[in-house]
């Protein structure tokens, strides 16, 4: 087991005593030998900055910190390249003027670090070009340019479209200098969360190789199962690997599933399963976008996107599903090829993301105070755990009745039918129980199934204005949706083998804004 080398510490502020390094240096070797210009998109706190630090140390020739790692014997340590590192990771940038000022500050830092003096008062793009050229001449080697969080200045202002566009144009001009300095460039690596169109942000870098979904680099960030068990063998003592996998594994970027390293390191430090990654940033903008698009929340269980849609992202034309993938709230489950088309099937990566995102959406949908929401969640879990369907009926009746009238009149999200089903769905998933939506049987699709402690709940939702009263439960019985779950063996930690099945038909009235019918029957297994 290797101690984490100084200078390339993975999330070094998280665990002060027990740093261990998952060796990703073979990717440094591969990248340096197959090309010059690379781009990588990964969710926040996923190890992008750590990998950039590794690149920096390698190209600067700091051989001693790579002792025992792959790169130690697979790198030309006689060459030391000047490295320009640009990071927008720190601070909030709210105006174009602030962005310009921060860029100049970053350039001044690099000048001091490299011993270069550029002419004062130059535009940022001109200053970067001069810094690249002077560094190459002074060190008598080509230059390495590393850009971290390239998109953060735009994402900080994504809700203010006019400001975001102005900042995008500043960055576009700044990044274009890199291509103009091609003869002085040895290597370029750009990382960020989102994946803006090359045309709109990297128009000059037409030779930028995007490795975001390249199978060769699918595990460049994150921990594979083998890496996790080999590197952290001692620290994993007493921790359930199955529970660890369910909570934090499941991210896929066109390849092997990986763990979120931020979560893993926090777990090893605190020894408690929690939503560590999610708590570092609530996706307020995403939730507002879901409301604006009137997106049916249960659909998040299975999204289909073409390759074009997955890569389509820019200010003013944001694909919600693509943004959810890029920010780490959805991941690739399956890739389907239909002729010349590539279809990506997206799902939640793991329990942490599914329950946490549902909880955030629920807070918005329910317009409830945190204490009310948490009380309802704990009550729901207890009722599901003991098979108290009568209690479920009472809970949801009281819940809808408690939503203030002005919430409905002042918010468009309550106008669409999926609102009611979405509230049920987000409550169930926020509790962490096993949930399936639109599950296919040979006779149709089940709206929702929840399983906990051997109890299986088959739910169908209807709106009275659109269907006859009593049709929800009748449909479940007629199409025998429950038969699929007789003898069902779940791999979910809290589900267990199904021993009892409850058929529940829930009907709503848009005028009364509440449940008008909650009919149920128990099936003898």
JSON list of N, CA and C in Angstrom, two decimals, residues 76-100:
[
{"chain": "A", "resi": 76, "resn": "UNK", "atom": "N", "xyz": [10.30, 10.03, -19.15]},
{"chain": "A", "resi": 76, "resn": "UNK", "atom": "CA", "xyz": [11.61, 10.63, -19.39]},
{"chain": "A", "resi": 76, "resn": "UNK", "atom": "C", "xyz": [11.82, 11.76, -18.39]},
{"chain": "A", "resi": 77, "resn": "UNK", "atom": "N", "xyz": [12.49, 11.45, -17.27]},
{"chain": "A", "resi": 77, "resn": "UNK", "atom": "CA", "xyz": [12.66, 12.43, -16.19]},
{"chain": "A", "resi": 77, "resn": "UNK", "atom": "C", "xyz": [13.76, 13.43, -16.48]},
{"chain": "A", "resi": 78, "resn": "UNK", "atom": "N", "xyz": [14.46, 13.27, -17.58]},
{"chain": "A", "resi": 78, "resn": "UNK", "atom": "CA", "xyz": [15.51, 14.23, -17.92]},
{"chain": "A", "resi": 78, "resn": "UNK", "atom": "C", "xyz": [14.94, 15.54, -18.46]},
{"chain": "A", "resi": 79, "resn": "UNK", "atom": "N", "xyz": [13.67, 15.49, -18.91]},
{"chain": "A", "resi": 79, "resn": "UNK", "atom": "CA", "xyz": [13.03, 16.68, -19.45]},
{"chain": "A", "resi": 79, "resn": "UNK", "atom": "C", "xyz": [12.12, 17.33, -18.40]},
{"chain": "A", "resi": 80, "resn": "UNK", "atom": "N", "xyz": [12.24, 18.64, -18.29]},
{"chain": "A", "resi": 80, "resn": "UNK", "atom": "CA", "xyz": [11.39, 19.40, -17.39]},
{"chain": "A", "resi": 80, "resn": "UNK", "atom": "C", "xyz": [10.72, 20.51, -18.20]},
{"chain": "A", "resi": 81, "resn": "UNK", "atom": "N", "xyz": [9.41, 20.47, -18.24]},
{"chain": "A", "resi": 81, "resn": "UNK", "atom": "CA", "xyz": [8.65, 21.42, -19.05]},
{"chain": "A", "resi": 81, "resn": "UNK", "atom": "C", "xyz": [8.08, 22.55, -18.19]},
{"chain": "A", "resi": 82, "resn": "UNK", "atom": "N", "xyz": [8.01, 23.75, -18.74]},
{"chain": "A", "resi": 82, "resn": "UNK", "atom": "CA", "xyz": [7.31, 24.83, -18.04]},
{"chain": "A", "resi": 82, "resn": "UNK", "atom": "C", "xyz": [5.80, 24.55, -18.05]},
{"chain": "A", "resi": 83, "resn": "UNK", "atom": "N", "xyz": [5.17, 24.64, -16.89]},
{"chain": "A", "resi": 83, "resn": "UNK", "atom": "CA", "xyz": [3.75, 24.33, -16.78]},
{"chain": "A", "resi": 83, "resn": "UNK", "atom": "C", "xyz": [2.97, 25.59, -16.38]},
{"chain": "A", "resi": 84, "resn": "UNK", "atom": "N", "xyz": [1.96, 25.91, -17.16]},
{"chain": "A", "resi": 84, "resn": "UNK", "atom": "CA", "xyz": [1.04, 27.00, -16.84]},
{"chain": "A", "resi": 84, "resn": "UNK", "atom": "C", "xyz": [-0.25, 26.36, -16.36]},
{"chain": "A", "resi": 85, "resn": "UNK", "atom": "N", "xyz": [-0.58, 26.59, -15.09]},
{"chain": "A", "resi": 85, "resn": "UNK", "atom": "CA", "xyz": [-1.81, 26.02, -14.54]},
{"chain": "A", "resi": 85, "resn": "UNK", "atom": "C", "xyz": [-2.84, 27.12, -14.28]},
{"chain": "A", "resi": 86, "resn": "UNK", "atom": "N", "xyz": [-4.01, 26.94, -14.84]},
{"chain": "A", "resi": 86, "resn": "UNK", "atom": "CA", "xyz": [-5.09, 27.92, -14.71]},
{"chain": "A", "resi": 86, "resn": "UNK", "atom": "C", "xyz": [-6.27, 27.21, -14.06]},
{"chain": "A", "resi": 87, "resn": "UNK", "atom": "N", "xyz": [-6.68, 27.69, -12.89]},
{"chain": "A", "resi": 87, "resn": "UNK", "atom": "CA", "xyz": [-7.80, 27.07, -12.18]},
{"chain": "A", "resi": 87, "resn": "UNK", "atom": "C", "xyz": [-8.83, 28.11, -11.77]},
{"chain": "A", "resi": 88, "resn": "UNK", "atom": "N", "xyz": [-10.09, 27.83, -12.13]},
{"chain": "A", "resi": 88, "resn": "UNK", "atom": "CA", "xyz": [-11.19, 28.71, -11.75]},
{"chain": "A", "resi": 88, "resn": "UNK", "atom": "C", "xyz": [-12.00, 28.10, -10.59]},
{"chain": "A", "resi": 89, "resn": "UNK", "atom": "N", "xyz": [-11.38, 27.17, -9.87]},
{"chain": "A", "resi": 89, "resn": "UNK", "atom": "CA", "xyz": [-12.11, 26.45, -8.83]},
{"chain": "A", "resi": 89, "resn": "UNK", "atom": "C", "xyz": [-12.47, 27.26, -7.61]},
{"chain": "A", "resi": 90, "resn": "UNK", "atom": "N", "xyz": [-11.71, 28.30, -7.31]},
{"chain": "A", "resi": 90, "resn": "UNK", "atom": "CA", "xyz": [-11.95, 29.05, -6.08]},
{"chain": "A", "resi": 90, "resn": "UNK", "atom": "C", "xyz": [-12.75, 30.32, -6.29]},
{"chain": "A", "resi": 91, "resn": "UNK", "atom": "N", "xyz": [-13.67, 30.59, -5.37]},
{"chain": "A", "resi": 91, "resn": "UNK", "atom": "CA", "xyz": [-14.41, 31.85, -5.39]},
{"chain": "A", "resi": 91, "resn": "UNK", "atom": "C", "xyz": [-15.58, 31.87, -6.35]},
{"chain": "A", "resi": 92, "resn": "UNK", "atom": "N", "xyz": [-16.49, 32.82, -6.10]},
{"chain": "A", "resi": 92, "resn": "UNK", "atom": "CA", "xyz": [-17.68, 32.99, -6.93]},
{"chain": "A", "resi": 92, "resn": "UNK", "atom": "C", "xyz": [-17.47, 34.18, -7.85]},
{"chain": "A", "resi": 93, "resn": "UNK", "atom": "N", "xyz": [-17.66, 33.99, -9.14]},
{"chain": "A", "resi": 93, "resn": "UNK", "atom": "CA", "xyz": [-17.46, 35.05, -10.13]},
{"chain": "A", "resi": 93, "resn": "UNK", "atom": "C", "xyz": [-18.82, 35.49, -10.66]},
{"chain": "A", "resi": 94, "resn": "UNK", "atom": "N", "xyz": [-19.26, 36.70, -10.31]},
{"chain": "A", "resi": 94, "resn": "UNK", "atom": "CA", "xyz": [-20.62, 37.13, -10.59]},
{"chain": "A", "resi": 94, "resn": "UNK", "atom": "C", "xyz": [-20.74, 38.15, -11.72]},
{"chain": "A", "resi": 95, "resn": "UNK", "atom": "N", "xyz": [-19.61, 38.69, -12.17]},
{"chain": "A", "resi": 95, "resn": "UNK", "atom": "CA", "xyz": [-19.66, 39.68, -13.25]},
{"chain": "A", "resi": 95, "resn": "UNK", "atom": "C", "xyz": [-18.52, 39.43, -14.23]},
{"chain": "A", "resi": 96, "resn": "UNK", "atom": "N", "xyz": [-18.66, 39.89, -15.47]},
{"chain": "A", "resi": 96, "resn": "UNK", "atom": "CA", "xyz": [-17.55, 39.76, -16.43]},
{"chain": "A", "resi": 96, "resn": "UNK", "atom": "C", "xyz": [-16.29, 40.45, -15.92]},
{"chain": "A", "resi": 97, "resn": "UNK", "atom": "N", "xyz": [-16.45, 41.56, -15.22]},
{"chain": "A", "resi": 97, "resn": "UNK", "atom": "CA", "xyz": [-15.29, 42.29, -14.70]},
{"chain": "A", "resi": 97, "resn": "UNK", "atom": "C", "xyz": [-14.53, 41.45, -13.67]},
{"chain": "A", "resi": 98, "resn": "UNK", "atom": "N", "xyz": [-15.28, 40.75, -12.81]},
{"chain": "A", "resi": 98, "resn": "UNK", "atom": "CA", "xyz": [-14.63, 39.88, -11.82]},
{"chain": "A", "resi": 98, "resn": "UNK", "atom": "C", "xyz": [-13.88, 38.75, -12.50]},
{"chain": "A", "resi": 99, "resn": "UNK", "atom": "N", "xyz": [-14.46, 38.18, -13.54]},
{"chain": "A", "resi": 99, "resn": "UNK", "atom": "CA", "xyz": [-13.81, 37.10, -14.27]},
{"chain": "A", "resi": 99, "resn": "UNK", "atom": "C", "xyz": [-12.50, 37.59, -14.88]},
{"chain": "A", "resi": 100, "resn": "UNK", "atom": "N", "xyz": [-12.55, 38.75, -15.50]},
{"chain": "A", "resi": 100, "resn": "UNK", "atom": "CA", "xyz": [-11.35, 39.32, -16.13]},
{"chain": "A", "resi": 100, "resn": "UNK", "atom": "C", "xyz": [-10.27, 39.58, -15.08]}
]
